[in-house]
XYZ file of C-alpha atoms in Angstrom:
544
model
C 23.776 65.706 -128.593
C 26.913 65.227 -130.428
C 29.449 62.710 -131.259
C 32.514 63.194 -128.737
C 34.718 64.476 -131.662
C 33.264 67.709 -131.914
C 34.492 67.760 -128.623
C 38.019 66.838 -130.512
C 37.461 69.583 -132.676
C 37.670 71.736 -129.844
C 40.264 70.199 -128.053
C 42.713 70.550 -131.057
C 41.773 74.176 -131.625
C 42.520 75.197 -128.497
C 45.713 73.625 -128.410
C 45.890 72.801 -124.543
C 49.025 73.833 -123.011
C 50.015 74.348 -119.247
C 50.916 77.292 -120.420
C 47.051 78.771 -121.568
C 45.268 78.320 -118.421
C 42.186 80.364 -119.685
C 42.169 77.963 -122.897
C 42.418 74.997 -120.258
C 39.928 76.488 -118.250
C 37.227 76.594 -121.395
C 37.876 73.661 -122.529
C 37.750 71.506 -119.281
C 34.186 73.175 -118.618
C 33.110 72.088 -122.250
C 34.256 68.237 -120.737
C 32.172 68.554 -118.000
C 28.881 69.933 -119.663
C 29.672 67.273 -122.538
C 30.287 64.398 -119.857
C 26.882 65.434 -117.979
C 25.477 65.399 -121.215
C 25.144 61.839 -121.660
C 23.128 58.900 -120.161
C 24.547 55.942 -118.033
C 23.991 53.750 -121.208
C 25.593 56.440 -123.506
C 29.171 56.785 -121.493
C 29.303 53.487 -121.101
C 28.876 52.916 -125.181
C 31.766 55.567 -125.076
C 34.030 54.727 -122.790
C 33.937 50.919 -122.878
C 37.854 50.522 -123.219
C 38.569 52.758 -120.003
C 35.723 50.433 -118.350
C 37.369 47.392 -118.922
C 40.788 48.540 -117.664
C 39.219 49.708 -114.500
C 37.958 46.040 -114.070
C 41.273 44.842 -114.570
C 42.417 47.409 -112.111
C 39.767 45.958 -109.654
C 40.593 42.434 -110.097
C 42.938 42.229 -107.164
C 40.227 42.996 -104.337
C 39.173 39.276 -105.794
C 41.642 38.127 -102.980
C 40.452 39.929 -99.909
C 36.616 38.736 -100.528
C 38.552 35.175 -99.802
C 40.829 36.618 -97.088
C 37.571 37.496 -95.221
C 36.241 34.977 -94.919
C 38.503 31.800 -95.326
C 38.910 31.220 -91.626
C 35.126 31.141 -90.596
C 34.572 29.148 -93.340
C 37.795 26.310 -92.614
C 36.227 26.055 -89.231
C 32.974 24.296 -91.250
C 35.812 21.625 -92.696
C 35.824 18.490 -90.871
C 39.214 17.040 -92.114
C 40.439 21.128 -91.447
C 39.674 20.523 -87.562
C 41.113 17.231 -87.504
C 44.442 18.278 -89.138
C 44.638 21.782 -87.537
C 42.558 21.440 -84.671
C 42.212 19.836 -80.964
C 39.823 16.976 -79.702
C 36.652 17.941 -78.074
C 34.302 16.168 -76.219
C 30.654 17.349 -77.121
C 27.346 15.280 -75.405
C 30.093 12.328 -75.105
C 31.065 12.036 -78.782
C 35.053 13.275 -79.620
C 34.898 15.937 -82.338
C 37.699 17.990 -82.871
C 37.673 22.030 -82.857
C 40.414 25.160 -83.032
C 40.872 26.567 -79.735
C 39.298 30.010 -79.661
C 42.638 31.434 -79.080
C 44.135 30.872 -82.725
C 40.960 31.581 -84.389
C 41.641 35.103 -83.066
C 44.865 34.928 -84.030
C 44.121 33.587 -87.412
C 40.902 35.287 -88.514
C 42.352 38.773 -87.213
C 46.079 38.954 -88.195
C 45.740 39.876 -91.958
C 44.088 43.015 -90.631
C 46.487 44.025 -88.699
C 49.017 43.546 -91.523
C 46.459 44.873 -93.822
C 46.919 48.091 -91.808
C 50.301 48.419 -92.736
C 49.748 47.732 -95.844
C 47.149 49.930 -96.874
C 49.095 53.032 -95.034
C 52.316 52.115 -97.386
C 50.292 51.836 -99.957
C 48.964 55.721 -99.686
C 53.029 56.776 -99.621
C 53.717 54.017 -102.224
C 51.496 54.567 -104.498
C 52.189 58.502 -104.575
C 55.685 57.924 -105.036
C 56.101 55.338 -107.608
C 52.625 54.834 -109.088
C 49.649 52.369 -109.419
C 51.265 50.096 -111.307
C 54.699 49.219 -109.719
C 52.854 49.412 -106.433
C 50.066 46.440 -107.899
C 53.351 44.288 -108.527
C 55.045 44.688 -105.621
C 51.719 43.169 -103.583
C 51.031 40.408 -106.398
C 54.799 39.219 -105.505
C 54.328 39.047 -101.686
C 50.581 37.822 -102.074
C 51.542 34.860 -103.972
C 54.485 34.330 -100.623
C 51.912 34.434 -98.196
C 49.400 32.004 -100.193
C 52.369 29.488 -100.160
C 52.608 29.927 -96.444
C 49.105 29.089 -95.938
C 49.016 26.020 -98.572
C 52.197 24.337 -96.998
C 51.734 24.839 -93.131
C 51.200 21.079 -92.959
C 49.072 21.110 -89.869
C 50.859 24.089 -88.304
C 48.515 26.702 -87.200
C 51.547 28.707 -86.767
C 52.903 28.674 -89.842
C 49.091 29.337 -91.391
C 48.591 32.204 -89.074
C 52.547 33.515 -90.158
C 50.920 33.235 -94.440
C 47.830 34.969 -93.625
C 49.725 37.771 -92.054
C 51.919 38.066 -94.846
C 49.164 38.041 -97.370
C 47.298 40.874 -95.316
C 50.379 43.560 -96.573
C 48.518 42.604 -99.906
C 44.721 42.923 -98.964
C 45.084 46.115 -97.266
C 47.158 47.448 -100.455
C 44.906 46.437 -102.692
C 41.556 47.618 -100.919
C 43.521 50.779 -101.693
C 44.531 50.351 -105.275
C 41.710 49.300 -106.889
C 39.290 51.973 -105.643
C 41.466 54.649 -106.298
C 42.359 53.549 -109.757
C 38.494 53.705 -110.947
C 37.730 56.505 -108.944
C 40.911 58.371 -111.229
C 39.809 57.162 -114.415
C 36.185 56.660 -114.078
C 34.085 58.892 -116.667
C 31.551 60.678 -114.320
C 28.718 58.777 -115.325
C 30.241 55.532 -114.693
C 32.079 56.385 -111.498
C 29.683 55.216 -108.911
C 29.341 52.119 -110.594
C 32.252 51.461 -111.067
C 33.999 52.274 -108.275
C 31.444 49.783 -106.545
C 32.527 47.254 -108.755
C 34.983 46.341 -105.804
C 32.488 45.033 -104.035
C 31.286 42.924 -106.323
C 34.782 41.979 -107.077
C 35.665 40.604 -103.973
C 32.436 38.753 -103.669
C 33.057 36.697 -106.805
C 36.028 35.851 -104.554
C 33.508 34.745 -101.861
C 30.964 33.083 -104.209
C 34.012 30.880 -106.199
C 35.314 30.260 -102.054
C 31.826 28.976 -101.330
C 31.045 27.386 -104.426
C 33.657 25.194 -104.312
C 33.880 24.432 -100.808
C 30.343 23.400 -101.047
C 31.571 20.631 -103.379
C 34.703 19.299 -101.373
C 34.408 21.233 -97.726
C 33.304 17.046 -96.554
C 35.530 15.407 -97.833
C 37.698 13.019 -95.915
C 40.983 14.431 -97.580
C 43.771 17.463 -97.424
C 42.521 18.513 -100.647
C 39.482 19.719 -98.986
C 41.386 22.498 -97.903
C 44.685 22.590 -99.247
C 42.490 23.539 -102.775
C 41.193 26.671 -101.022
C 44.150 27.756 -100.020
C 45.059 27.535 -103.600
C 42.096 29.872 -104.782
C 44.197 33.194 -103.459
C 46.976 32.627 -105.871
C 44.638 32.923 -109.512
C 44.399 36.435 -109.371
C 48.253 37.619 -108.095
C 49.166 35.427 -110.991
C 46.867 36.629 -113.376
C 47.893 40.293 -112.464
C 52.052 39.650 -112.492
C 51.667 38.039 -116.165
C 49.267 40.603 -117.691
C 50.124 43.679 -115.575
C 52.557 45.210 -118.478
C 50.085 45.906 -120.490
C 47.863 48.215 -118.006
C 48.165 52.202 -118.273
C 49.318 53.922 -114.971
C 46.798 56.414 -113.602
C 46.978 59.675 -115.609
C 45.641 61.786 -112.926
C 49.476 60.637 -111.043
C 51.199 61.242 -113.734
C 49.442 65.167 -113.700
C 50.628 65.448 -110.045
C 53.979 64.479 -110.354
C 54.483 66.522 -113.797
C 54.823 63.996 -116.738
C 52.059 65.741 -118.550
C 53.049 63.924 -122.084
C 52.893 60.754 -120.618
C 49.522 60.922 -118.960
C 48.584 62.161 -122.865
C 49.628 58.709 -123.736
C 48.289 56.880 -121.282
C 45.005 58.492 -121.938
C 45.347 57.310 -125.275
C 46.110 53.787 -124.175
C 42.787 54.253 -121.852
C 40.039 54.969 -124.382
C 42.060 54.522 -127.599
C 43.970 56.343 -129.946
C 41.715 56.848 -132.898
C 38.495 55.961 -130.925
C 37.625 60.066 -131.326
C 36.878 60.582 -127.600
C 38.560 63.792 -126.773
C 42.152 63.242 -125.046
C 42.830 66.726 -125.068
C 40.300 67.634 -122.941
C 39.905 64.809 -120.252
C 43.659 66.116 -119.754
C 42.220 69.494 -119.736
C 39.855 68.689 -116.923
C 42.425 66.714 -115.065
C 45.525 69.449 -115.034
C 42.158 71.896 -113.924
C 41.860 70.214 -111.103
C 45.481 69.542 -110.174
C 46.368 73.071 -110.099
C 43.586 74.324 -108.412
C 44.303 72.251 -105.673
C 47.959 72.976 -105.613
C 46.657 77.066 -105.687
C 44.701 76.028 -102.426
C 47.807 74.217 -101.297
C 51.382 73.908 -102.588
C 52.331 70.198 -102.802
C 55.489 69.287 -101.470
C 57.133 66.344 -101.184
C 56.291 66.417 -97.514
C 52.720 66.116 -98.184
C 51.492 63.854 -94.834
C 48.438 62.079 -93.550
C 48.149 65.089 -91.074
C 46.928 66.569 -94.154
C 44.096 64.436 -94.412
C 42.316 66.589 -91.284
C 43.152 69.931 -91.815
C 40.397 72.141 -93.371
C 37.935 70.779 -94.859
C 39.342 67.600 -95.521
C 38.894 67.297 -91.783
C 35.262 66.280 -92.466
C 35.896 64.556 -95.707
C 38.749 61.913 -94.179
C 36.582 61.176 -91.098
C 32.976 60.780 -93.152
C 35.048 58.234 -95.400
C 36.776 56.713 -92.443
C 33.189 55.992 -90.650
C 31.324 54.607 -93.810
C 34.361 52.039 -94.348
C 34.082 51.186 -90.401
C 30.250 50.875 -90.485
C 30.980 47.425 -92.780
C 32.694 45.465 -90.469
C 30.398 46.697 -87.418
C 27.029 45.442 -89.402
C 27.595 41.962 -88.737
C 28.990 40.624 -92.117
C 31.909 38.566 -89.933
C 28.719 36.766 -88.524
C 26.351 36.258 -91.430
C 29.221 35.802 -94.476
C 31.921 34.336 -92.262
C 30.880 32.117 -89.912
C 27.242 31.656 -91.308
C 28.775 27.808 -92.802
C 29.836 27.165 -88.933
C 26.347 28.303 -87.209
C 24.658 26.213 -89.586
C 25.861 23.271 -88.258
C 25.992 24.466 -84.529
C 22.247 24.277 -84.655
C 21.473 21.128 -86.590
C 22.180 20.916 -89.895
C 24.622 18.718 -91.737
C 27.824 19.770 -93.355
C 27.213 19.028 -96.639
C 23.450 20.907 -95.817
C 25.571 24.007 -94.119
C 27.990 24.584 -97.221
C 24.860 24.703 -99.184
C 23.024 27.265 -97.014
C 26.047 29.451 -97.320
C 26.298 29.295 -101.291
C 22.839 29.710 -101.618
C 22.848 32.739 -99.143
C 26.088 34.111 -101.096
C 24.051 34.039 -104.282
C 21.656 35.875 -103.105
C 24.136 38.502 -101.843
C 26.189 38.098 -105.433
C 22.497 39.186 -107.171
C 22.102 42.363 -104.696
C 25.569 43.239 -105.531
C 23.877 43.943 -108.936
C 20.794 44.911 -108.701
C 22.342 47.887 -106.712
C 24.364 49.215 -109.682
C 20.936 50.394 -111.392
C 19.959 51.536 -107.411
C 23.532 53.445 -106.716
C 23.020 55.323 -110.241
C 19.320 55.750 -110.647
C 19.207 56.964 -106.460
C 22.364 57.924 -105.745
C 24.923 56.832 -102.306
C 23.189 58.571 -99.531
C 19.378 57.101 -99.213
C 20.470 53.708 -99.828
C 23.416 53.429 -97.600
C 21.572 55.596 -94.757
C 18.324 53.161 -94.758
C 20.133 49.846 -95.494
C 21.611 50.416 -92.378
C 18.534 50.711 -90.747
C 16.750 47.473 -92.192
C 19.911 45.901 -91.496
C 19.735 46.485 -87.736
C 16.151 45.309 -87.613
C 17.489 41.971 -89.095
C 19.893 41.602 -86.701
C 18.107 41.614 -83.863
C 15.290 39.995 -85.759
C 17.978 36.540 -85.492
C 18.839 37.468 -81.915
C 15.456 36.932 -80.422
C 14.670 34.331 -83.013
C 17.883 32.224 -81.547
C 16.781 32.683 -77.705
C 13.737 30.015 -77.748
C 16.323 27.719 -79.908
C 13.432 25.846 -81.382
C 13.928 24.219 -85.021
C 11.029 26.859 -85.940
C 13.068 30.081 -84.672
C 16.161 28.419 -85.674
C 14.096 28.668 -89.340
C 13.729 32.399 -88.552
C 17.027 32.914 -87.877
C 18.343 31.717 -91.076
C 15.542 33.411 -93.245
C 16.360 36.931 -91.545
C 20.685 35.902 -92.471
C 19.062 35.743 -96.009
C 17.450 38.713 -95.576
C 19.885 41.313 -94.021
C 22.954 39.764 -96.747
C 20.338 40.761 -99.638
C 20.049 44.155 -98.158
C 23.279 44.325 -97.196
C 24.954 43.884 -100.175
C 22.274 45.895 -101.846
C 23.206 48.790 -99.898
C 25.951 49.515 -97.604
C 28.321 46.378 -98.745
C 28.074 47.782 -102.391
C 27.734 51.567 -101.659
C 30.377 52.150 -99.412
C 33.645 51.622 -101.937
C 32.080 54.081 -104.606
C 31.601 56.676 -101.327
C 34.796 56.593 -99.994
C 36.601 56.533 -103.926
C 34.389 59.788 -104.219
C 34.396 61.922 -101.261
C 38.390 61.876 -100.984
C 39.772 65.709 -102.621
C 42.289 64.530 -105.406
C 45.133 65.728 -103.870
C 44.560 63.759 -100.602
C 43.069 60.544 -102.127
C 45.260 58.129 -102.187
C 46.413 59.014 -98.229
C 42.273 58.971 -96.960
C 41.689 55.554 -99.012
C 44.552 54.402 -96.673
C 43.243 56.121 -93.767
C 39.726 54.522 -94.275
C 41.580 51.389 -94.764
C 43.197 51.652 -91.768
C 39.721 51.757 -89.886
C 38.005 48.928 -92.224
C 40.850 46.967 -91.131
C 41.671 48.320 -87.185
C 37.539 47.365 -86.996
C 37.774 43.837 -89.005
C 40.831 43.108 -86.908
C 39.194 43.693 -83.482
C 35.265 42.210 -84.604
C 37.529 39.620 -85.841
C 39.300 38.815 -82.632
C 36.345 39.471 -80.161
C 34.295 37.432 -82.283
C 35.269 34.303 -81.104
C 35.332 34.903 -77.604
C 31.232 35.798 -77.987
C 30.087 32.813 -80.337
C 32.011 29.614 -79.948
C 31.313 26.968 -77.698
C 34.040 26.425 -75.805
C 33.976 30.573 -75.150
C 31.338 33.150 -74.674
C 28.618 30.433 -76.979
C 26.564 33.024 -77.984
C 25.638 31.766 -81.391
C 23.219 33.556 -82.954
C 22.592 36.289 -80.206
C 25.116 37.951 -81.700
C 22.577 39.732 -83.662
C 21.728 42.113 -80.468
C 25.474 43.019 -80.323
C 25.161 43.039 -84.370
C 22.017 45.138 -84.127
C 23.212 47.940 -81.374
C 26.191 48.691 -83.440
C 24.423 49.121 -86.787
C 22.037 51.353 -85.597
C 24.551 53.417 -84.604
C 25.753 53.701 -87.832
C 22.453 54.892 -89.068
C 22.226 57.485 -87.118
C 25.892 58.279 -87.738
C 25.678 58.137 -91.674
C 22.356 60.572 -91.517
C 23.560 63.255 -90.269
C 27.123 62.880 -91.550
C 27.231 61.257 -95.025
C 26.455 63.895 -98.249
C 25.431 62.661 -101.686
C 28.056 62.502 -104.687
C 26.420 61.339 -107.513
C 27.271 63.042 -110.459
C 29.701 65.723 -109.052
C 33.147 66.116 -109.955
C 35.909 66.627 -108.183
C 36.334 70.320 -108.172
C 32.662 70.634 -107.530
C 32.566 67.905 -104.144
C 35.655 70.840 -103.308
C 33.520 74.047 -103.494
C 30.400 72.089 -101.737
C 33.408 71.114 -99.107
C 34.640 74.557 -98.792
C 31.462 76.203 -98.545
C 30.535 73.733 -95.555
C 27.111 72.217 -97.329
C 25.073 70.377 -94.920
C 24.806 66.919 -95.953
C 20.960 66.548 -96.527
C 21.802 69.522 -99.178
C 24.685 68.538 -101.168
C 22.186 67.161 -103.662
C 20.522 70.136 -104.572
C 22.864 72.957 -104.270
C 24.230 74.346 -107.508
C 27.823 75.257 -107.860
C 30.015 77.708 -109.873
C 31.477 74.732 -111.776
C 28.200 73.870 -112.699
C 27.128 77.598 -113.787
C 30.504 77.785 -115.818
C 29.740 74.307 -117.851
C 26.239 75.851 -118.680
C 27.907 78.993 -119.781
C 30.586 77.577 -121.984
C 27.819 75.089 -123.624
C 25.673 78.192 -124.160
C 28.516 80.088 -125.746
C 29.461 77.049 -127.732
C 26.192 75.149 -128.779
C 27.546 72.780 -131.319
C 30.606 72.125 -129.744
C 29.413 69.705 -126.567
């Protein structure tokens, strides 16, 4: 194989133009034989500088892995309940709790804002870019935090800074998918694009890890210093942000051709020798082929989003993203610090559980980056579902005896289904949903599927509550037949629904689309785009 400037070579003789769509044509085949050309390990050698802005991109879905699970987790503060919280009598000792009522309201309203602002986000970001989009959420993040870190006992004033914050998680949930899924080399994509998982859980590990050192402490700071967490990476983002290249593939669709060239070349690097020319080959290829299937307008709508055939591809995307929240993760990751101590163990022993649980999760996370590439999305989010339902109701029948022994159980089997988890569905689903989404449409079905991650977080959120405290439904851990009942559902849902994307582009997800593929075939049908990148390499041996 050779070097990516032959590649160059190519590009410059063919001197791509909009206006030499046949030249464009040839050479954005040659990309995509060249691209397919190279190993995991290879790409990433290549691309490394478009890999690290793509982190950077992702480093504001750091904030929602907090956001998701800050209010189970306050609950396990003592000095939190006593500040925020009523007394409750328990076996005739005063303790003090938050009424079931305003954990509802808390743990649930950022996903109602986060609606909102994931759905402005898909106009937003269409109209004025990735970039000024980013900074408009860092801004009202960093408002909401302060809400939150100076409520002073007011769980109405808390509840008021989450909300606010939410506009941010939902837009970001949005934004930092569909920046790697734009700029991802195809090799890299998957992984990358799952990178938001693992993203936000460094949010939750940092959460746990330091709650586990000050959640008992007998002082403000025990909490006020979480709060403070969600500000690092709004702050981080508003100082550094001038430096990171909008999305070429907007630029494309709105027409500023020469400065999607240059931000290209900010991407992977002037003189680095990867071939400019013809990524922006391959992406004004698929811009207009999409605009031949449909004129853009500036009317372009979320109606959009299911008519055709990106009927199927907005609803597949919308049910992976909802399958998350109805596995059980607001049970196991957010109030897993909480149940701990609801069936025996200490504070300072539940804090630990957590972290240790989370660590296990944070190791999945990678482990499934070799899994997502080497297997590709469908088998591992299809049958993680399914050992994550046996978990689940694995720890509700181990919690009906409510022995010390099955209490044992129940914990393993939380181990157990956040490993898989997070192996599987929790990591799978972001690189899915980045992927499925036509080009055209992307940026309005990442807000749709947002839209359901966050209706279903909002509504698990607020139910939840009412099932597991004590002063409500008390549940506890029999949750996991609830848990369980929904997740198989899923299973069967993502089997017969969800296709496999690894390794096709854009234009060919469109033909396999169009052509109405079943999903257990996607992987093994061949398309034209494929037959014309073996064509042009065979016609041009020594260029890819």
């Amino acid at each position: 194989m050779d070097s990516p400037d032959k590649l160059k070579e190519t590009a410059e003789a063919l001197h791509v133009e909009m206006g030499q769509p046949t030249r464009q044509s040839e050479l954005a085949a040659q990309h995509l034989a060249y691209e397919k050309s190279l190993s995991f390990w290879q790409t990433l050698r290549i691309y490394w500088r478009a890999t690290l802005w793509i982190l950077y991109g992702q480093l504001v879905v750091f904030g929602y892995g907090i956001d998701g699970i800050i209010a189970g987790y306050l609950l396990a503060i003592p000095r939190f309940r006593q500040d925020y919280g009523e007394s409750y009598i328990v076996n005739g000792t005063t303790g003090y709790i938050i009424p079931a009522t305003w954990q509802s309201l808390y743990g649930g309203v950022s996903q109602l804002t986060a609606i909102v602002g994931a759905m402005v986000t898909g106009i937003l970001a269409d109209k004025i870019g990735r970039k000024p989009t980013n900074i408009i959420f860092c801004i009202i993040s960093i408002g909401g935090v302060a809400g939150q870190f100076w409520s002073n006992g007011s769980l109405g004033i808390l509840t008021a800074g989450k909300a606010i914050n939410g506009f941010s998680i939902g837009a970001w949930l949005v934004l930092g998918p569909l920046y790697a899924s734009e700029v991802s080399p195809l090799k890299l994509r998957g992984w990358l694009t799952s990178m938001t998982n693992i993203i936000q859980f460094s949010g939750v590990l940092l959460f746990t890890g330091v709650i586990y050192v000050i959640g008992s402490q007998d002082h403000r700071n025990a909490y006020l210093i979480l709060f403070a967490c969600q500000w690092i990476v709004p702050a981080l983002v508003l100082l550094t942000v001038v430096f990171w290249p909008e999305s070429p593939v907007w630029l494309c669709r709105v027409g500023r051709v020469e400065d999607a060239e240059k931000s290209l070349q900010r991407i992977h690097g002037a003189k680095s020798g990867i071939p400019i020319n013809a990524i922006l080959a391959d992406i004004q290829e698929t811009v207009q082929q999409e605009r031949a299937k449909k004129e853009e307008n500036e009317t372009l709508s979320y109606l959009e989003c299911f008519k055709g055939t990106d009927r199927r591809r907005t609803i597949i995307c919308m049910f992976v993203y909802g399958c998350q929240y109805l596995s059980g993760i607001v049970f196991v990751l957010g109030y897993q610090s909480y149940y701990y101590q609801l069936i025996g163990y200490s504070s300072k022993k539940s804090f630990l559980l957590g972290m240790l649980n989370n660590v296990c999760q944070f190791i999945a996370n990678i482990l499934s980056w070799f899994l997502i590439s080497f297997y590709g999305r469908r088998p591992l989010i299809v049958w993680g579902q399914f050992i994550c339902a046996i978990c689940l109701f694995i720890i509700g029948g181990a919690t009906v005896p409510a022995t010390s022994a099955s209490y044992l159980v129940a914990v393993c089997f939380m181990f157990a289904w956040g490993f898989f988890y997070q192996l599987t569905l929790g990591t799978v689903a972001w690189s899915v949903v980045a992927e499925l989404a036509s080009l055209r449409l992307k940026s309005r079905t990442q807000g749709l599927s947002n839209l359901v991650l966050c209706i279903i977080q909002w509504l698990v959120g607020f139910v939840f509550p009412y099932m597991f405290n004590p002063d409500a439904g008390n549940l506890g851990g029999k949750v996991g037949f609830v848990f369980g009942t929904t997740t198989f559902l899923g299973f069967v849902g993502v089997f017969f629904m969800l296709p496999e994307s690894k390794n096709r582009t854009s234009r060919e997800l469109d033909e396999l689309f169009e052509k109405k593929i079943s999903a257990r075939h996607f992987a093994t049908t061949k398309t034209s785009v494929e037959e014309e990148a073996e064509t042009s390499q065979k016609a041009h041996p020594r260029q890819v």
